[in-house]
PDB file of C-alpha atoms in Angstrom:
ATOM      1  CA  MET R 202       0.029 112.319 135.349  1.00  0.00           C
ATOM      2  CA  THR R 203       1.373 111.076 131.990  1.00  0.00           C
ATOM      3  CA  LEU R 204       4.695 109.244 131.614  1.00  0.00           C
ATOM      4  CA  ASN R 205       6.929 110.269 128.746  1.00  0.00           C
ATOM      5  CA  LEU R 206       8.147 106.981 127.260  1.00  0.00           C
ATOM      6  CA  SER R 207       9.742 108.511 124.173  1.00  0.00           C
ATOM      7  CA  LYS R 208      13.184 109.046 125.765  1.00  0.00           C
ATOM      8  CA  LYS R 209      15.435 106.024 126.038  1.00  0.00           C
ATOM      9  CA  ILE R 210      17.686 105.481 129.025  1.00  0.00           C
ATOM     10  CA  VAL R 211      21.243 104.943 127.765  1.00  0.00           C
ATOM     11  CA  TYR R 212      23.476 102.871 130.007  1.00  0.00           C
ATOM     12  CA  PRO R 213      27.274 103.064 129.545  1.00  0.00           C
ATOM     13  CA  SER R 214      28.867  99.922 128.205  1.00  0.00           C
ATOM     14  CA  LEU R 215      30.949  97.703 130.466  1.00  0.00           C
ATOM     15  CA  GLN R 216      34.077  98.686 128.523  1.00  0.00           C
ATOM     16  CA  ALA R 217      33.341 102.397 128.960  1.00  0.00           C
ATOM     17  CA  ARG R 218      32.794 101.965 132.690  1.00  0.00           C
ATOM     18  CA  LYS R 219      36.070 100.088 133.014  1.00  0.00           C
ATOM     19  CA  GLU R 220      37.938 102.798 131.130  1.00  0.00           C
ATOM     20  CA  LYS R 221      36.392 105.487 133.329  1.00  0.00           C
ATOM     21  CA  GLU R 222      37.299 103.595 136.498  1.00  0.00           C
ATOM     22  CA  TYR R 223      40.855 103.069 135.214  1.00  0.00           C
ATOM     23  CA  LEU R 224      41.334 106.780 134.490  1.00  0.00           C
ATOM     24  CA  GLU R 225      39.918 107.763 137.857  1.00  0.00           C
ATOM     25  CA  GLU R 226      42.265 105.318 139.568  1.00  0.00           C
ATOM     26  CA  GLN R 227      45.269 106.541 137.596  1.00  0.00           C
ATOM     27  CA  PHE R 228      44.710 110.263 137.994  1.00  0.00           C
ATOM     28  CA  LYS R 229      42.830 110.820 141.204  1.00  0.00           C
ATOM     29  CA  THR R 230      44.696 112.868 143.781  1.00  0.00           C
ATOM     30  CA  ARG R 231      46.190 110.602 146.400  1.00  0.00           C
ATOM     31  CA  LEU R 232      49.388 110.294 148.389  1.00  0.00           C
ATOM     32  CA  PRO R 233      51.034 106.980 147.505  1.00  0.00           C
ATOM     33  CA  TYR R 234      53.302 107.104 150.574  1.00  0.00           C
ATOM     34  CA  THR R 235      54.531 109.352 153.340  1.00  0.00           C
ATOM     35  CA  ILE R 236      57.945 109.575 154.972  1.00  0.00           C
ATOM     36  CA  ASP R 237      58.217 111.543 158.179  1.00  0.00           C
ATOM     37  CA  LYS R 238      60.987 114.110 158.394  1.00  0.00           C
ATOM     38  CA  GLU R 239      64.095 112.627 159.953  1.00  0.00           C
ATOM     39  CA  TYR R 240      67.720 113.480 160.514  1.00  0.00           C
ATOM     40  CA  ILE R 241      69.976 112.492 157.595  1.00  0.00           C
ATOM     41  CA  PRO R 242      73.691 113.044 158.326  1.00  0.00           C
ATOM     42  CA  LYS R 243      75.807 115.022 155.857  1.00  0.00           C
ATOM     43  CA  ASP R 244      79.200 113.832 157.098  1.00  0.00           C
ATOM     44  CA  ALA R 245      80.465 110.711 155.340  1.00  0.00           C
ATOM     45  CA  HIS R 246      81.321 108.628 158.412  1.00  0.00           C
ATOM     46  CA  GLU R 247      78.192 109.669 160.292  1.00  0.00           C
ATOM     47  CA  PHE R 248      76.001 108.703 157.338  1.00  0.00           C
ATOM     48  CA  TYR R 249      77.892 105.418 156.857  1.00  0.00           C
ATOM     49  CA  ILE R 250      77.182 104.438 160.468  1.00  0.00           C
ATOM     50  CA  ASP R 251      73.561 105.565 160.139  1.00  0.00           C
ATOM     51  CA  PHE R 252      73.163 103.618 156.879  1.00  0.00           C
ATOM     52  CA  GLY R 253      74.628 100.428 158.299  1.00  0.00           C
ATOM     53  CA  PRO R 254      78.050  98.813 157.942  1.00  0.00           C
ATOM     54  CA  LEU R 255      79.369  96.903 154.945  1.00  0.00           C
ATOM     55  CA  ILE R 256      80.405  93.286 155.275  1.00  0.00           C
ATOM     56  CA  HIS R 257      84.023  92.657 154.249  1.00  0.00           C
ATOM     57  CA  PRO R 258      84.024  90.032 151.469  1.00  0.00           C
ATOM     58  CA  ARG R 259      87.229  88.395 152.705  1.00  0.00           C
ATOM     59  CA  THR R 260      86.683  88.329 156.472  1.00  0.00           C
ATOM     60  CA  GLY R 261      82.882  88.283 156.597  1.00  0.00           C
ATOM     61  CA  GLN R 262      83.069  90.858 159.403  1.00  0.00           C
ATOM     62  CA  GLU R 263      81.329  94.219 159.660  1.00  0.00           C
ATOM     63  CA  VAL R 264      83.430  97.153 158.468  1.00  0.00           C
ATOM     64  CA  LYS R 265      83.108  99.582 161.368  1.00  0.00           C
ATOM     65  CA  ARG R 266      84.909 102.383 159.573  1.00  0.00           C
ATOM     66  CA  LEU R 267      85.815 103.083 155.948  1.00  0.00           C
ATOM     67  CA  THR R 268      89.344 104.063 154.926  1.00  0.00           C
ATOM     68  CA  LYS R 269      90.605 107.626 155.243  1.00  0.00           C
ATOM     69  CA  TYR R 270      90.799 108.033 151.469  1.00  0.00           C
ATOM     70  CA  GLN R 271      87.183 106.859 151.043  1.00  0.00           C
ATOM     71  CA  TYR R 272      86.008 109.487 153.522  1.00  0.00           C
ATOM     72  CA  ASP R 273      88.215 112.188 151.962  1.00  0.00           C
ATOM     73  CA  ILE R 274      86.756 111.467 148.512  1.00  0.00           C
ATOM     74  CA  TRP R 275      83.186 111.295 149.858  1.00  0.00           C
ATOM     75  CA  ASN R 276      83.460 114.608 151.756  1.00  0.00           C
ATOM     76  CA  CYS R 277      85.219 116.477 148.934  1.00  0.00           C
ATOM     77  CA  PRO R 278      83.209 119.635 148.065  1.00  0.00           C
ATOM     78  CA  ALA R 279      84.556 120.048 144.494  1.00  0.00           C
ATOM     79  CA  LYS R 280      82.040 120.077 141.645  1.00  0.00           C
ATOM     80  CA  THR R 281      84.015 117.402 139.796  1.00  0.00           C
ATOM     81  CA  VAL R 282      86.044 114.679 141.511  1.00  0.00           C
ATOM     82  CA  LEU R 283      88.326 112.352 139.556  1.00  0.00           C
ATOM     83  CA  VAL R 284      89.781 109.290 141.284  1.00  0.00           C
ATOM     84  CA  ASP R 285      92.654 107.533 139.513  1.00  0.00           C
ATOM     85  CA  LYS R 286      92.655 104.249 141.408  1.00  0.00           C
ATOM     86  CA  SER R 287      93.740 100.661 141.565  1.00  0.00           C
ATOM     87  CA  GLN R 288      91.059  97.997 141.488  1.00  0.00           C
ATOM     88  CA  LYS R 289      89.763  96.539 144.778  1.00  0.00           C
ATOM     89  CA  THR R 290      90.298  99.766 146.715  1.00  0.00           C
ATOM     90  CA  GLY R 291      86.608  99.950 147.720  1.00  0.00           C
ATOM     91  CA  ILE R 292      85.873 103.323 146.130  1.00  0.00           C
ATOM     92  CA  THR R 293      83.075 102.235 143.788  1.00  0.00           C
ATOM     93  CA  THR R 294      81.105 100.726 146.680  1.00  0.00           C
ATOM     94  CA  SER R 295      81.554 103.678 149.043  1.00  0.00           C
ATOM     95  CA  GLU R 296      80.626 106.095 146.241  1.00  0.00           C
ATOM     96  CA  LEU R 297      77.447 104.124 145.531  1.00  0.00           C
ATOM     97  CA  ILE R 298      76.398 104.730 149.148  1.00  0.00           C
ATOM     98  CA  HIS R 299      77.424 108.373 148.665  1.00  0.00           C
ATOM     99  CA  ASP R 300      75.186 108.484 145.558  1.00  0.00           C
ATOM    100  CA  PHE R 301      72.216 107.363 147.639  1.00  0.00           C
ATOM    101  CA  GLN R 302      72.980 109.945 150.338  1.00  0.00           C
ATOM    102  CA  GLU R 303      73.148 112.697 147.700  1.00  0.00           C
ATOM    103  CA  VAL R 304      69.798 111.615 146.247  1.00  0.00           C
ATOM    104  CA  ILE R 305      67.856 111.799 149.503  1.00  0.00           C
ATOM    105  CA  LEU R 306      69.651 114.934 150.734  1.00  0.00           C
ATOM    106  CA  ASN R 307      70.237 117.129 147.679  1.00  0.00           C
ATOM    107  CA  GLY R 308      68.548 115.508 144.696  1.00  0.00           C
ATOM    108  CA  ARG R 309      64.894 115.401 145.640  1.00  0.00           C
ATOM    109  CA  GLY R 310      62.771 115.241 142.516  1.00  0.00           C
ATOM    110  CA  LYS R 311      65.833 114.858 140.280  1.00  0.00           C
ATOM    111  CA  ASP R 312      67.816 112.102 138.558  1.00  0.00           C
ATOM    112  CA  LEU R 313      71.240 110.599 139.224  1.00  0.00           C
ATOM    113  CA  LEU R 314      73.090 108.763 136.446  1.00  0.00           C
ATOM    114  CA  ILE R 315      75.448 105.865 137.119  1.00  0.00           C
ATOM    115  CA  VAL R 316      77.475 105.341 133.943  1.00  0.00           C
ATOM    116  CA  GLY R 317      79.386 102.082 133.528  1.00  0.00           C
ATOM    117  CA  GLN R 318      81.777 101.069 130.776  1.00  0.00           C
ATOM    118  CA  THR R 319      78.926  98.872 129.484  1.00  0.00           C
ATOM    119  CA  GLU R 320      75.194  98.669 130.172  1.00  0.00           C
ATOM    120  CA  LYS R 321      75.760  95.366 131.973  1.00  0.00           C
ATOM    121  CA  ALA R 322      78.324  96.985 134.273  1.00  0.00           C
ATOM    122  CA  ALA R 323      75.965  99.886 135.032  1.00  0.00           C
ATOM    123  CA  ILE R 324      73.119  97.494 135.896  1.00  0.00           C
ATOM    124  CA  GLU R 325      75.486  95.539 138.154  1.00  0.00           C
ATOM    125  CA  HIS R 326      76.279  98.763 140.035  1.00  0.00           C
ATOM    126  CA  LEU R 327      72.544  99.396 140.453  1.00  0.00           C
ATOM    127  CA  TYR R 328      72.050  95.866 141.760  1.00  0.00           C
ATOM    128  CA  THR R 329      74.847  96.389 144.301  1.00  0.00           C
ATOM    129  CA  LEU R 330      73.283  99.644 145.482  1.00  0.00           C
ATOM    130  CA  LYS R 331      69.807  98.086 145.642  1.00  0.00           C
ATOM    131  CA  ARG R 332      71.106  95.306 147.871  1.00  0.00           C
ATOM    132  CA  LEU R 333      72.896  97.826 150.101  1.00  0.00           C
ATOM    133  CA  ILE R 334      69.715  99.883 150.526  1.00  0.00           C
ATOM    134  CA  ILE R 335      67.590  96.820 151.299  1.00  0.00           C
ATOM    135  CA  ASP R 336      70.148  95.767 153.922  1.00  0.00           C
ATOM    136  CA  SER R 337      69.870  99.163 155.664  1.00  0.00           C
ATOM    137  CA  PRO R 338      67.302  99.043 158.513  1.00  0.00           C
ATOM    138  CA  LYS R 339      66.754 102.816 158.452  1.00  0.00           C
ATOM    139  CA  TYR R 340      66.907 103.618 154.743  1.00  0.00           C
ATOM    140  CA  ARG R 341      65.269 100.628 153.028  1.00  0.00           C
ATOM    141  CA  LYS R 342      61.927 102.437 153.283  1.00  0.00           C
ATOM    142  CA  TYR R 343      63.142 104.926 150.638  1.00  0.00           C
ATOM    143  CA  LEU R 344      63.390 102.288 147.906  1.00  0.00           C
ATOM    144  CA  ILE R 345      60.202 101.968 145.852  1.00  0.00           C
ATOM    145  CA  THR R 346      59.573  98.338 144.945  1.00  0.00           C
ATOM    146  CA  LYS R 347      55.822  98.389 144.174  1.00  0.00           C
ATOM    147  CA  SER R 348      53.905 100.494 141.646  1.00  0.00           C
ATOM    148  CA  SER R 349      51.252 101.113 144.306  1.00  0.00           C
ATOM    149  CA  GLU R 350      53.764 103.395 146.020  1.00  0.00           C
ATOM    150  CA  LEU R 351      53.824 105.702 142.994  1.00  0.00           C
ATOM    151  CA  PHE R 352      51.380 107.748 140.966  1.00  0.00           C
ATOM    152  CA  PHE R 353      51.955 105.952 137.664  1.00  0.00           C
ATOM    153  CA  ARG R 354      51.958 102.177 137.542  1.00  0.00           C
ATOM    154  CA  GLU R 355      55.017 101.962 135.290  1.00  0.00           C
ATOM    155  CA  GLU R 356      57.155 103.722 137.897  1.00  0.00           C
ATOM    156  CA  GLN R 357      58.807 101.016 139.947  1.00  0.00           C
ATOM    157  CA  THR R 358      62.333  99.838 140.624  1.00  0.00           C
ATOM    158  CA  LYS R 359      63.628  97.560 137.871  1.00  0.00           C
ATOM    159  CA  ALA R 360      66.964  96.402 136.468  1.00  0.00           C
ATOM    160  CA  GLY R 361      68.034  99.709 134.910  1.00  0.00           C
ATOM    161  CA  THR R 362      66.386 102.214 137.272  1.00  0.00           C
ATOM    162  CA  LEU R 363      65.964 102.611 141.023  1.00  0.00           C
ATOM    163  CA  PHE R 364      63.008 104.752 142.130  1.00  0.00           C
ATOM    164  CA  ILE R 365      63.587 106.524 145.447  1.00  0.00           C
ATOM    165  CA  LYS R 366      60.859 108.091 147.579  1.00  0.00           C
ATOM    166  CA  ASN R 367      60.807 111.867 147.870  1.00  0.00           C
ATOM    167  CA  PRO R 368      59.786 112.989 151.389  1.00  0.00           C
ATOM    168  CA  ASP R 369      59.037 116.511 150.093  1.00  0.00           C
ATOM    169  CA  ASN R 370      56.781 115.490 147.188  1.00  0.00           C
ATOM    170  CA  PRO R 371      55.560 111.895 146.756  1.00  0.00           C
ATOM    171  CA  PHE R 372      54.502 112.699 143.187  1.00  0.00           C
ATOM    172  CA  ARG R 373      58.095 113.506 142.134  1.00  0.00           C
ATOM    173  CA  PRO R 374      60.280 110.505 143.060  1.00  0.00           C
ATOM    174  CA  MET R 375      64.019 110.447 142.473  1.00  0.00           C
ATOM    175  CA  ARG R 376      65.579 108.089 139.947  1.00  0.00           C
ATOM    176  CA  ILE R 377      69.000 106.439 139.922  1.00  0.00           C
ATOM    177  CA  ILE R 378      69.544 105.342 136.335  1.00  0.00           C
ATOM    178  CA  GLY R 379      72.202 102.966 135.009  1.00  0.00           C
ATOM    179  CA  LEU R 380      73.571 103.786 131.543  1.00  0.00           C
ATOM    180  CA  ALA R 381      76.302 102.602 129.205  1.00  0.00           C
ATOM    181  CA  PHE R 382      79.283 104.771 128.279  1.00  0.00           C
ATOM    182  CA  ILE R 383      77.976 105.705 124.819  1.00  0.00           C
ATOM    183  CA  VAL R 384      76.773 109.078 123.502  1.00  0.00           C
ATOM    184  CA  SER R 385      73.358 107.864 122.307  1.00  0.00           C
ATOM    185  CA  ALA R 386      72.444 106.695 125.828  1.00  0.00           C
ATOM    186  CA  LEU R 387      73.228 110.043 127.442  1.00  0.00           C
ATOM    187  CA  TRP R 388      71.695 112.839 125.367  1.00  0.00           C
ATOM    188  CA  SER R 389      68.082 112.942 126.524  1.00  0.00           C
ATOM    189  CA  TRP R 390      68.308 113.276 130.310  1.00  0.00           C
ATOM    190  CA  LYS R 391      67.183 116.763 131.377  1.00  0.00           C
ATOM    191  CA  ASN R 392      66.905 116.749 135.170  1.00  0.00           C
ATOM    192  CA  VAL R 393      70.251 115.306 136.295  1.00  0.00           C
ATOM    193  CA  PHE R 394      71.894 116.672 139.438  1.00  0.00           C
ATOM    194  CA  ARG R 395      74.738 114.146 139.828  1.00  0.00           C
ATOM    195  CA  ILE R 396      76.667 111.764 137.574  1.00  0.00           C
ATOM    196  CA  HIS R 397      78.803 108.859 138.773  1.00  0.00           C
ATOM    197  CA  MET R 398      81.104 107.499 136.062  1.00  0.00           C
ATOM    198  CA  SER R 399      82.743 104.192 136.948  1.00  0.00           C
ATOM    199  CA  ASP R 400      85.690 102.716 135.007  1.00  0.00           C
ATOM    200  CA  PRO R 401      85.262 104.970 131.929  1.00  0.00           C
ATOM    201  CA  ALA R 402      88.789 104.234 130.674  1.00  0.00           C
ATOM    202  CA  ALA R 403      87.810 100.561 130.347  1.00  0.00           C
ATOM    203  CA  ALA R 404      85.129 101.340 127.748  1.00  0.00           C
ATOM    204  CA  GLN R 405      85.840 100.239 124.188  1.00  0.00           C
ATOM    205  CA  VAL R 406      85.632 103.751 122.733  1.00  0.00           C
ATOM    206  CA  VAL R 407      88.315 105.236 120.495  1.00  0.00           C
ATOM    207  CA  ASP R 408      87.379 108.914 120.972  1.00  0.00           C
ATOM    208  CA  ASP R 409      85.498 109.438 124.220  1.00  0.00           C
ATOM    209  CA  SER R 410      85.639 113.260 124.306  1.00  0.00           C
ATOM    210  CA  GLN R 411      82.066 113.535 122.978  1.00  0.00           C
ATOM    211  CA  ILE R 412      80.816 111.266 125.758  1.00  0.00           C
ATOM    212  CA  TYR R 413      82.391 113.440 128.449  1.00  0.00           C
ATOM    213  CA  ALA R 414      80.928 116.531 126.772  1.00  0.00           C
ATOM    214  CA  ALA R 415      77.465 114.962 126.661  1.00  0.00           C
ATOM    215  CA  LEU R 416      77.651 114.043 130.347  1.00  0.00           C
ATOM    216  CA  THR R 417      78.905 117.470 131.408  1.00  0.00           C
ATOM    217  CA  SER R 418      76.062 119.169 129.513  1.00  0.00           C
ATOM    218  CA  ARG R 419      73.506 117.101 131.479  1.00  0.00           C
ATOM    219  CA  LEU R 420      74.485 119.033 134.613  1.00  0.00           C
ATOM    220  CA  THR R 421      74.096 122.523 133.151  1.00  0.00           C
ATOM    221  CA  ASN R 422      70.523 123.197 134.272  1.00  0.00           C
ATOM    222  CA  THR R 423      70.973 121.838 137.786  1.00  0.00           C
ATOM    223  CA  ASP R 424      74.534 123.076 138.463  1.00  0.00           C
ATOM    224  CA  GLY R 425      75.214 119.462 139.378  1.00  0.00           C
ATOM    225  CA  ARG R 426      78.257 117.450 140.404  1.00  0.00           C
ATOM    226  CA  MET R 427      80.262 114.645 138.810  1.00  0.00           C
ATOM    227  CA  MET R 428      82.244 111.730 140.213  1.00  0.00           C
ATOM    228  CA  ILE R 429      84.702 109.983 137.852  1.00  0.00           C
ATOM    229  CA  GLU R 430      86.456 106.930 139.271  1.00  0.00           C
ATOM    230  CA  GLY R 431      88.375 104.063 137.743  1.00  0.00           C
ATOM    231  CA  PRO R 432      91.770 102.596 136.877  1.00  0.00           C
ATOM    232  CA  PRO R 433      93.873 104.270 134.183  1.00  0.00           C
ATOM    233  CA  ARG R 434      94.449 102.584 130.857  1.00  0.00           C
ATOM    234  CA  GLY R 435      97.408 104.386 129.375  1.00  0.00           C
ATOM    235  CA  PRO R 436      98.422 107.907 128.277  1.00  0.00           C
ATOM    236  CA  PHE R 437      95.414 108.554 126.054  1.00  0.00           C
ATOM    237  CA  GLY R 438      91.686 109.317 126.302  1.00  0.00           C
ATOM    238  CA  ARG R 439      89.763 111.948 128.198  1.00  0.00           C
ATOM    239  CA  PHE R 440      90.310 110.303 131.602  1.00  0.00           C
ATOM    240  CA  TYR R 441      94.088 110.671 131.156  1.00  0.00           C
ATOM    241  CA  GLU R 442      93.756 114.221 129.800  1.00  0.00           C
ATOM    242  CA  LEU R 443      91.660 115.358 132.768  1.00  0.00           C
ATOM    243  CA  TYR R 444      94.092 113.766 135.206  1.00  0.00           C
ATOM    244  CA  GLU R 445      97.044 115.563 133.607  1.00  0.00           C
ATOM    245  CA  GLN R 446      95.161 118.860 133.424  1.00  0.00           C
ATOM    246  CA  PHE R 447      93.976 118.969 137.041  1.00  0.00           C
ATOM    247  CA  LYS R 448      96.397 116.747 138.991  1.00  0.00           C
ATOM    248  CA  ASP R 449      98.036 119.787 140.617  1.00  0.00           C
ATOM    249  CA  ASN R 450      94.688 120.418 142.396  1.00  0.00           C
ATOM    250  CA  LYS R 451      94.904 124.189 141.951  1.00  0.00           C
ATOM    251  CA  ASN R 452      91.329 124.395 140.641  1.00  0.00           C
ATOM    252  CA  PRO R 453      88.920 124.299 143.633  1.00  0.00           C
ATOM    253  CA  ASN R 454      86.105 123.001 141.410  1.00  0.00           C
ATOM    254  CA  PHE R 455      88.076 119.981 140.166  1.00  0.00           C
ATOM    255  CA  LYS R 456      89.784 117.648 142.632  1.00  0.00           C
ATOM    256  CA  VAL R 457      92.014 114.722 141.658  1.00  0.00           C
ATOM    257  CA  PHE R 458      92.738 111.780 143.971  1.00  0.00           C
ATOM    258  CA  LEU R 459      95.301 109.051 143.345  1.00  0.00           C
ATOM    259  CA  VAL R 460      94.604 105.811 145.227  1.00  0.00           C
ATOM    260  CA  THR R 461      96.869 102.783 144.751  1.00  0.00           C
ATOM    261  CA  ILE R 462      96.554  99.226 145.996  1.00  0.00           C
ATOM    262  CA  TYR R 463      99.288 100.058 148.512  1.00  0.00           C
ATOM    263  CA  ASP R 464      96.991 102.666 150.063  1.00  0.00           C
ATOM    264  CA  ALA R 465      94.369  99.936 150.458  1.00  0.00           C
ATOM    265  CA  LEU R 466      97.033  97.654 151.968  1.00  0.00           C
ATOM    266  CA  LYS R 467      98.064 100.352 154.453  1.00  0.00           C
ATOM    267  CA  GLU R 468      94.421 100.788 155.504  1.00  0.00           C
ATOM    268  CA  GLY R 469      93.976  97.030 155.989  1.00  0.00           C
ATOM    269  CA  LEU R 470      91.448  96.708 153.188  1.00  0.00           C
ATOM    270  CA  VAL R 471      93.542  94.061 151.374  1.00  0.00           C
ATOM    271  CA  THR R 472      96.420  91.796 152.383  1.00  0.00           C
ATOM    272  CA  GLN R 473      99.890  91.608 150.885  1.00  0.00           C
ATOM    273  CA  GLN R 474      98.980  88.266 149.291  1.00  0.00           C
TER     274      GLN R 474
END
């Protein structure tokens, strides 16, 4: 028997092996997490109790029940809800919890936008929601905090985006994204099922009609819903125009709520002082 020594054995370089291992790790089929099917309440109060109570900032006590107007706003079936409110009425916080409920119930595999008057305000809303989710014994497992729980390493909860686990498809997580109230920040989002605008009248924008149009167009493909809540700022701007146009509540797809500080006082949320 004669050995053929003319052929050289070519070994892959260390760099090539590392690249191959990296690609295999990135793209191999694997389930990064599993969440067993469980009951998620649709009713506002039932979900609030299931999620876990808020702590009142003044008394330090658990809030066993939200106000009637918070539940009415939360349970409203209209496609667009506008809340003309006083500050410190609790609506932003309850609607953040509502946002999370909508994501895990109706927005699986889609995006939810939280739009603040500035990017800093939007990120603060995300931080509030992140803390609320972490404080929830049942629902904290939905918040993705490590890249190992996702298919791509860059997908993990950070300042401007919350990644939420999708029980139906671990490879298509939900995102809650914080954005500023400017047109350039809103054009590119294609898979949005819900938008929560907070304090839009407080934004330093002279003509905000284009911003509202850009946000509304984001919901076209998904037939999504919009929440607009904040204090008024005078008889001008799109917030004022929408309030005047729909305040009679004759359009079933557009519901207007008016919540004053006296409503919060009546519900015991604030004191007279």
